[in-house]
Amino acid sequence: MEERSALLARHFLFQGLEKLPEEAAALPVRRFERGAVICGPDTAERGLGIVLEGRAEAVAPPREQTVLAAFGPGDTFGAAALFGGGGYVSCIRAVTACGVVLLPEALLEAWFARYPSMAVNYITFLSGRVRFLNGKIAVLTQEGAPQRLYRWLQANCDGAGRVPEGISMTKLAAMLAMGRTSLYRAMEELTAAGMIVRDGKRIEVIQ
């Protein structure tokens, strides 16, 4: 319980609050086995999901082969389903065994009225998602695979310039709408140009 409360306290939604709302600590943890569907377009209940443990990913229906995003502890999914969003547009499934809490839309509305700073935090998060999606559109409309790959790496690698954990070359190729051969060729071109450094599976972006 204390570990869960500590993770939630670090979540963007609760930043600036003196303490977690009592309802947050009382939310049940939902458990999912590896490969299980956490939520999707057919899910009636809508809420903002927070991963507490394990890893999950968003995949595009109906074939669920294209990975749209990956989530680890502290990450959030489901924002597009809320407040007139019309439900989940992608399918969220467990990559490993997962523990998730779901914040219902009605609870978020009550919190936003009670804690204005929480509403600002949520708007800030959504603004960041809009900027990310605009950047992704720019990547996909770039001329040539190397440019698209480099822009994606710039936008998504961690502070050390490394590809996020759980993103395989197959998944990365699908996210960039290119074949694996094109992806490896693009990496070779970026490496030769000194724009990235590869060490086995590790990739570092040179800014």
PDB file of C-alpha atoms in Angstrom:
ATOM      1  CA  MET A   1       0.000   0.000   0.000  1.00  0.00           C
ATOM      2  CA  GLU A   2       2.775   2.446   0.914  1.00  0.00           C
ATOM      3  CA  GLU A   3       4.692   1.635  -2.285  1.00  0.00           C
ATOM      4  CA  ARG A   4       1.567   2.242  -4.371  1.00  0.00           C
ATOM      5  CA  SER A   5       0.861   5.548  -2.622  1.00  0.00           C
ATOM      6  CA  ALA A   6       4.462   6.653  -3.176  1.00  0.00           C
ATOM      7  CA  LEU A   7       4.243   5.873  -6.910  1.00  0.00           C
ATOM      8  CA  LEU A   8       0.910   7.692  -7.257  1.00  0.00           C
ATOM      9  CA  ALA A   9       2.290  10.690  -5.361  1.00  0.00           C
ATOM     10  CA  ARG A  10       4.958  11.037  -8.059  1.00  0.00           C
ATOM     11  CA  HIS A  11       2.367  10.848 -10.843  1.00  0.00           C
ATOM     12  CA  PHE A  12       1.888  14.054 -12.846  1.00  0.00           C
ATOM     13  CA  LEU A  13      -1.786  14.271 -11.874  1.00  0.00           C
ATOM     14  CA  PHE A  14      -1.040  14.771  -8.168  1.00  0.00           C
ATOM     15  CA  GLN A  15       1.911  17.139  -8.448  1.00  0.00           C
ATOM     16  CA  GLY A  16       1.474  20.238  -6.263  1.00  0.00           C
ATOM     17  CA  LEU A  17      -0.993  18.611  -3.846  1.00  0.00           C
ATOM     18  CA  GLU A  18      -0.109  18.471  -0.171  1.00  0.00           C
ATOM     19  CA  LYS A  19      -1.226  14.841  -0.005  1.00  0.00           C
ATOM     20  CA  LEU A  20      -2.964  12.216  -2.104  1.00  0.00           C
ATOM     21  CA  PRO A  21      -6.774  12.339  -2.122  1.00  0.00           C
ATOM     22  CA  GLU A  22      -8.178   9.603   0.101  1.00  0.00           C
ATOM     23  CA  GLU A  23     -10.010   8.073  -2.866  1.00  0.00           C
ATOM     24  CA  ALA A  24      -6.689   7.518  -4.681  1.00  0.00           C
ATOM     25  CA  ALA A  25      -5.280   5.311  -1.942  1.00  0.00           C
ATOM     26  CA  ALA A  26      -8.532   3.314  -1.812  1.00  0.00           C
ATOM     27  CA  LEU A  27      -8.674   2.480  -5.542  1.00  0.00           C
ATOM     28  CA  PRO A  28      -8.418  -1.266  -6.225  1.00  0.00           C
ATOM     29  CA  VAL A  29      -5.404  -2.620  -8.096  1.00  0.00           C
ATOM     30  CA  ARG A  30      -6.472  -4.613 -11.133  1.00  0.00           C
ATOM     31  CA  ARG A  31      -4.262  -7.574 -12.025  1.00  0.00           C
ATOM     32  CA  PHE A  32      -3.650  -8.799 -15.575  1.00  0.00           C
ATOM     33  CA  GLU A  33      -1.651 -11.758 -16.797  1.00  0.00           C
ATOM     34  CA  ARG A  34       0.818 -11.485 -19.667  1.00  0.00           C
ATOM     35  CA  GLY A  35      -1.040 -11.085 -22.975  1.00  0.00           C
ATOM     36  CA  ALA A  36      -4.347 -10.110 -21.342  1.00  0.00           C
ATOM     37  CA  VAL A  37      -6.372  -7.194 -22.719  1.00  0.00           C
ATOM     38  CA  ILE A  38      -6.546  -4.416 -20.136  1.00  0.00           C
ATOM     39  CA  CYS A  39      -8.992  -2.264 -22.099  1.00  0.00           C
ATOM     40  CA  GLY A  40     -10.005  -1.592 -25.691  1.00  0.00           C
ATOM     41  CA  PRO A  41     -12.671  -0.206 -28.023  1.00  0.00           C
ATOM     42  CA  ASP A  42     -15.242  -2.667 -26.625  1.00  0.00           C
ATOM     43  CA  THR A  43     -14.621  -1.689 -22.988  1.00  0.00           C
ATOM     44  CA  ALA A  44     -17.692   0.054 -21.577  1.00  0.00           C
ATOM     45  CA  GLU A  45     -16.041   1.493 -18.470  1.00  0.00           C
ATOM     46  CA  ARG A  46     -13.907   4.548 -19.224  1.00  0.00           C
ATOM     47  CA  GLY A  47     -11.090   5.776 -17.034  1.00  0.00           C
ATOM     48  CA  LEU A  48      -7.528   7.016 -16.885  1.00  0.00           C
ATOM     49  CA  GLY A  49      -5.199   4.069 -16.331  1.00  0.00           C
ATOM     50  CA  ILE A  50      -1.951   4.192 -14.356  1.00  0.00           C
ATOM     51  CA  VAL A  51       0.481   1.271 -14.521  1.00  0.00           C
ATOM     52  CA  LEU A  52       1.777   0.394 -11.056  1.00  0.00           C
ATOM     53  CA  GLU A  53       3.909  -2.602 -11.971  1.00  0.00           C
ATOM     54  CA  GLY A  54       4.843  -4.572 -15.054  1.00  0.00           C
ATOM     55  CA  ARG A  55       4.685  -3.372 -18.656  1.00  0.00           C
ATOM     56  CA  ALA A  56       1.859  -2.817 -21.116  1.00  0.00           C
ATOM     57  CA  GLU A  57       1.505  -1.551 -24.661  1.00  0.00           C
ATOM     58  CA  ALA A  58      -1.065   0.121 -26.876  1.00  0.00           C
ATOM     59  CA  VAL A  59      -1.751  -1.669 -30.154  1.00  0.00           C
ATOM     60  CA  ALA A  60      -3.878  -0.622 -33.103  1.00  0.00           C
ATOM     61  CA  PRO A  61      -7.070  -2.620 -33.700  1.00  0.00           C
ATOM     62  CA  PRO A  62      -8.338  -4.701 -35.349  1.00  0.00           C
ATOM     63  CA  ARG A  63      -5.280  -6.894 -36.034  1.00  0.00           C
ATOM     64  CA  GLU A  64      -3.357  -5.550 -32.995  1.00  0.00           C
ATOM     65  CA  GLN A  65       0.045  -5.943 -34.638  1.00  0.00           C
ATOM     66  CA  THR A  66       1.198  -2.313 -34.753  1.00  0.00           C
ATOM     67  CA  VAL A  67       2.535  -1.077 -31.398  1.00  0.00           C
ATOM     68  CA  LEU A  68       1.586   2.549 -30.793  1.00  0.00           C
ATOM     69  CA  ALA A  69       3.111   3.091 -27.349  1.00  0.00           C
ATOM     70  CA  ALA A  70       4.719   1.253 -24.423  1.00  0.00           C
ATOM     71  CA  PHE A  71       3.945   1.777 -20.721  1.00  0.00           C
ATOM     72  CA  GLY A  72       5.899   1.022 -17.546  1.00  0.00           C
ATOM     73  CA  PRO A  73       5.343   1.802 -13.850  1.00  0.00           C
ATOM     74  CA  GLY A  74       3.996   5.338 -13.440  1.00  0.00           C
ATOM     75  CA  ASP A  75       2.918   5.667 -17.083  1.00  0.00           C
ATOM     76  CA  THR A  76      -0.608   6.636 -18.109  1.00  0.00           C
ATOM     77  CA  PHE A  77      -3.035   5.422 -20.751  1.00  0.00           C
ATOM     78  CA  GLY A  78      -6.661   6.069 -21.710  1.00  0.00           C
ATOM     79  CA  ALA A  79      -6.755   9.876 -21.794  1.00  0.00           C
ATOM     80  CA  ALA A  80      -8.251   9.890 -25.295  1.00  0.00           C
ATOM     81  CA  ALA A  81     -11.252   7.886 -24.065  1.00  0.00           C
ATOM     82  CA  LEU A  82     -12.386  10.520 -21.557  1.00  0.00           C
ATOM     83  CA  PHE A  83     -14.551  13.639 -21.657  1.00  0.00           C
ATOM     84  CA  GLY A  84     -16.303  13.073 -24.956  1.00  0.00           C
ATOM     85  CA  GLY A  85     -13.520  10.970 -26.459  1.00  0.00           C
ATOM     86  CA  GLY A  86     -15.964   8.217 -27.405  1.00  0.00           C
ATOM     87  CA  GLY A  87     -14.125   5.314 -25.776  1.00  0.00           C
ATOM     88  CA  TYR A  88     -10.710   3.711 -26.179  1.00  0.00           C
ATOM     89  CA  VAL A  89      -9.303   4.081 -29.687  1.00  0.00           C
ATOM     90  CA  SER A  90      -6.542   1.496 -29.192  1.00  0.00           C
ATOM     91  CA  CYS A  91      -6.207  -1.771 -27.330  1.00  0.00           C
ATOM     92  CA  ILE A  92      -4.066  -1.807 -24.177  1.00  0.00           C
ATOM     93  CA  ARG A  93      -2.617  -5.234 -23.417  1.00  0.00           C
ATOM     94  CA  ALA A  94      -0.221  -6.592 -20.815  1.00  0.00           C
ATOM     95  CA  VAL A  95       3.301  -7.333 -22.049  1.00  0.00           C
ATOM     96  CA  THR A  96       4.125  -8.806 -18.633  1.00  0.00           C
ATOM     97  CA  ALA A  97       1.960  -9.451 -15.597  1.00  0.00           C
ATOM     98  CA  CYS A  98       0.591  -6.003 -14.708  1.00  0.00           C
ATOM     99  CA  GLY A  99      -0.937  -4.113 -11.818  1.00  0.00           C
ATOM    100  CA  VAL A 100      -3.095  -1.170 -12.894  1.00  0.00           C
ATOM    101  CA  VAL A 101      -5.365   1.381 -11.217  1.00  0.00           C
ATOM    102  CA  LEU A 102      -8.192   2.961 -13.183  1.00  0.00           C
ATOM    103  CA  LEU A 103      -9.376   6.482 -12.345  1.00  0.00           C
ATOM    104  CA  PRO A 104     -13.031   6.723 -13.468  1.00  0.00           C
ATOM    105  CA  GLU A 105     -14.107   9.795 -15.421  1.00  0.00           C
ATOM    106  CA  ALA A 106     -16.613  10.820 -12.715  1.00  0.00           C
ATOM    107  CA  LEU A 107     -13.891  10.705 -10.053  1.00  0.00           C
ATOM    108  CA  LEU A 108     -11.593  12.867 -12.185  1.00  0.00           C
ATOM    109  CA  GLU A 109     -14.384  15.427 -12.646  1.00  0.00           C
ATOM    110  CA  ALA A 110     -14.874  15.607  -8.881  1.00  0.00           C
ATOM    111  CA  TRP A 111     -11.137  15.968  -8.289  1.00  0.00           C
ATOM    112  CA  PHE A 112     -10.768  18.710 -10.922  1.00  0.00           C
ATOM    113  CA  ALA A 113     -13.513  20.718  -9.190  1.00  0.00           C
ATOM    114  CA  ARG A 114     -11.920  20.168  -5.785  1.00  0.00           C
ATOM    115  CA  TYR A 115      -8.266  20.615  -6.827  1.00  0.00           C
ATOM    116  CA  PRO A 116      -7.837  23.170  -9.661  1.00  0.00           C
ATOM    117  CA  SER A 117      -4.096  22.437  -9.826  1.00  0.00           C
ATOM    118  CA  MET A 118      -4.927  18.838 -10.737  1.00  0.00           C
ATOM    119  CA  ALA A 119      -6.970  20.071 -13.707  1.00  0.00           C
ATOM    120  CA  VAL A 120      -3.985  22.170 -14.804  1.00  0.00           C
ATOM    121  CA  ASN A 121      -1.737  19.106 -14.499  1.00  0.00           C
ATOM    122  CA  TYR A 122      -4.103  17.136 -16.699  1.00  0.00           C
ATOM    123  CA  ILE A 123      -4.294  19.891 -19.329  1.00  0.00           C
ATOM    124  CA  THR A 124      -0.494  20.120 -19.317  1.00  0.00           C
ATOM    125  CA  PHE A 125      -0.288  16.361 -19.895  1.00  0.00           C
ATOM    126  CA  LEU A 126      -2.759  16.540 -22.795  1.00  0.00           C
ATOM    127  CA  SER A 127      -0.851  19.451 -24.333  1.00  0.00           C
ATOM    128  CA  GLY A 128       2.301  17.359 -24.199  1.00  0.00           C
ATOM    129  CA  ARG A 129       0.501  14.508 -25.948  1.00  0.00           C
ATOM    130  CA  VAL A 130      -0.663  16.869 -28.701  1.00  0.00           C
ATOM    131  CA  ARG A 131       2.916  18.066 -29.214  1.00  0.00           C
ATOM    132  CA  PHE A 132       4.126  14.456 -29.292  1.00  0.00           C
ATOM    133  CA  LEU A 133       1.508  13.454 -31.889  1.00  0.00           C
ATOM    134  CA  ASN A 134       2.347  16.487 -34.006  1.00  0.00           C
ATOM    135  CA  GLY A 135       5.978  15.431 -33.882  1.00  0.00           C
ATOM    136  CA  LYS A 136       5.037  11.886 -34.839  1.00  0.00           C
ATOM    137  CA  ILE A 137       3.056  13.158 -37.813  1.00  0.00           C
ATOM    138  CA  ALA A 138       6.085  15.182 -38.832  1.00  0.00           C
ATOM    139  CA  VAL A 139       8.237  12.044 -38.587  1.00  0.00           C
ATOM    140  CA  LEU A 140       5.890  10.017 -40.750  1.00  0.00           C
ATOM    141  CA  THR A 141       5.696  12.711 -43.399  1.00  0.00           C
ATOM    142  CA  GLN A 142       9.464  13.227 -43.617  1.00  0.00           C
ATOM    143  CA  GLU A 143      11.193  12.379 -46.872  1.00  0.00           C
ATOM    144  CA  GLY A 144      13.278   9.225 -46.422  1.00  0.00           C
ATOM    145  CA  ALA A 145      13.608   6.568 -43.732  1.00  0.00           C
ATOM    146  CA  PRO A 146      16.802   7.937 -42.070  1.00  0.00           C
ATOM    147  CA  GLN A 147      15.182  11.313 -41.362  1.00  0.00           C
ATOM    148  CA  ARG A 148      12.025   9.683 -39.979  1.00  0.00           C
ATOM    149  CA  LEU A 149      14.063   7.342 -37.775  1.00  0.00           C
ATOM    150  CA  TYR A 150      16.308  10.099 -36.433  1.00  0.00           C
ATOM    151  CA  ARG A 151      13.358  12.350 -35.606  1.00  0.00           C
ATOM    152  CA  TRP A 152      11.668   9.484 -33.749  1.00  0.00           C
ATOM    153  CA  LEU A 153      14.822   8.682 -31.797  1.00  0.00           C
ATOM    154  CA  GLN A 154      15.255  12.320 -30.836  1.00  0.00           C
ATOM    155  CA  ALA A 155      11.699  12.514 -29.548  1.00  0.00           C
ATOM    156  CA  ASN A 156      11.563   9.198 -27.680  1.00  0.00           C
ATOM    157  CA  CYS A 157      15.001   8.238 -26.360  1.00  0.00           C
ATOM    158  CA  ASP A 158      15.811   8.773 -22.679  1.00  0.00           C
ATOM    159  CA  GLY A 159      18.138  11.375 -21.212  1.00  0.00           C
ATOM    160  CA  ALA A 160      21.148   9.258 -22.170  1.00  0.00           C
ATOM    161  CA  GLY A 161      19.919   9.032 -25.757  1.00  0.00           C
ATOM    162  CA  ARG A 162      18.891   5.369 -25.511  1.00  0.00           C
ATOM    163  CA  VAL A 163      15.839   3.678 -27.030  1.00  0.00           C
ATOM    164  CA  PRO A 164      13.055   3.065 -24.447  1.00  0.00           C
ATOM    165  CA  GLU A 165      13.038  -0.383 -22.840  1.00  0.00           C
ATOM    166  CA  GLY A 166      10.706  -2.851 -24.497  1.00  0.00           C
ATOM    167  CA  ILE A 167      10.918  -1.352 -28.004  1.00  0.00           C
ATOM    168  CA  SER A 168      12.323  -4.080 -30.253  1.00  0.00           C
ATOM    169  CA  MET A 169      13.480  -3.491 -33.813  1.00  0.00           C
ATOM    170  CA  THR A 170      10.307  -5.192 -35.055  1.00  0.00           C
ATOM    171  CA  LYS A 171       8.129  -2.867 -32.984  1.00  0.00           C
ATOM    172  CA  LEU A 172      10.143   0.185 -33.982  1.00  0.00           C
ATOM    173  CA  ALA A 173       9.792  -0.690 -37.667  1.00  0.00           C
ATOM    174  CA  ALA A 174       6.020  -1.046 -37.239  1.00  0.00           C
ATOM    175  CA  MET A 175       5.751   2.266 -35.368  1.00  0.00           C
ATOM    176  CA  LEU A 176       7.587   4.018 -38.208  1.00  0.00           C
ATOM    177  CA  ALA A 177       5.586   2.201 -40.900  1.00  0.00           C
ATOM    178  CA  MET A 178       8.676   0.719 -42.545  1.00  0.00           C
ATOM    179  CA  GLY A 179      10.115  -2.757 -43.067  1.00  0.00           C
ATOM    180  CA  ARG A 180      12.929  -4.116 -40.912  1.00  0.00           C
ATOM    181  CA  THR A 181      15.315  -4.033 -43.867  1.00  0.00           C
ATOM    182  CA  SER A 182      14.595  -0.327 -44.385  1.00  0.00           C
ATOM    183  CA  LEU A 183      15.006   0.291 -40.658  1.00  0.00           C
ATOM    184  CA  TYR A 184      18.442  -1.372 -40.503  1.00  0.00           C
ATOM    185  CA  ARG A 185      19.522   0.442 -43.655  1.00  0.00           C
ATOM    186  CA  ALA A 186      18.424   3.765 -42.113  1.00  0.00           C
ATOM    187  CA  MET A 187      20.402   2.936 -38.945  1.00  0.00           C
ATOM    188  CA  GLU A 188      23.484   2.190 -41.007  1.00  0.00           C
ATOM    189  CA  GLU A 189      23.176   5.559 -42.759  1.00  0.00           C
ATOM    190  CA  LEU A 190      22.719   7.425 -39.469  1.00  0.00           C
ATOM    191  CA  THR A 191      25.670   5.561 -37.927  1.00  0.00           C
ATOM    192  CA  ALA A 192      27.897   6.371 -40.902  1.00  0.00           C
ATOM    193  CA  ALA A 193      26.856  10.022 -40.622  1.00  0.00           C
ATOM    194  CA  GLY A 194      27.785  10.090 -36.911  1.00  0.00           C
ATOM    195  CA  MET A 195      24.185  10.858 -35.867  1.00  0.00           C
ATOM    196  CA  ILE A 196      23.749   7.699 -33.764  1.00  0.00           C
ATOM    197  CA  VAL A 197      26.045   5.200 -32.057  1.00  0.00           C
ATOM    198  CA  ARG A 198      25.120   1.511 -31.935  1.00  0.00           C
ATOM    199  CA  ASP A 199      26.523  -0.984 -29.441  1.00  0.00           C
ATOM    200  CA  GLY A 200      24.715  -4.277 -29.865  1.00  0.00           C
ATOM    201  CA  LYS A 201      21.049  -3.661 -29.066  1.00  0.00           C
ATOM    202  CA  ARG A 202      21.844  -0.305 -27.498  1.00  0.00           C
ATOM    203  CA  ILE A 203      21.322   2.805 -29.633  1.00  0.00           C
ATOM    204  CA  GLU A 204      22.469   6.266 -28.569  1.00  0.00           C
ATOM    205  CA  VAL A 205      21.377   9.437 -30.342  1.00  0.00           C
ATOM    206  CA  ILE A 206      24.009  12.111 -30.877  1.00  0.00           C
ATOM    207  CA  GLN A 207      22.130  15.388 -30.523  1.00  0.00           C
TER     208      GLN A 207
END
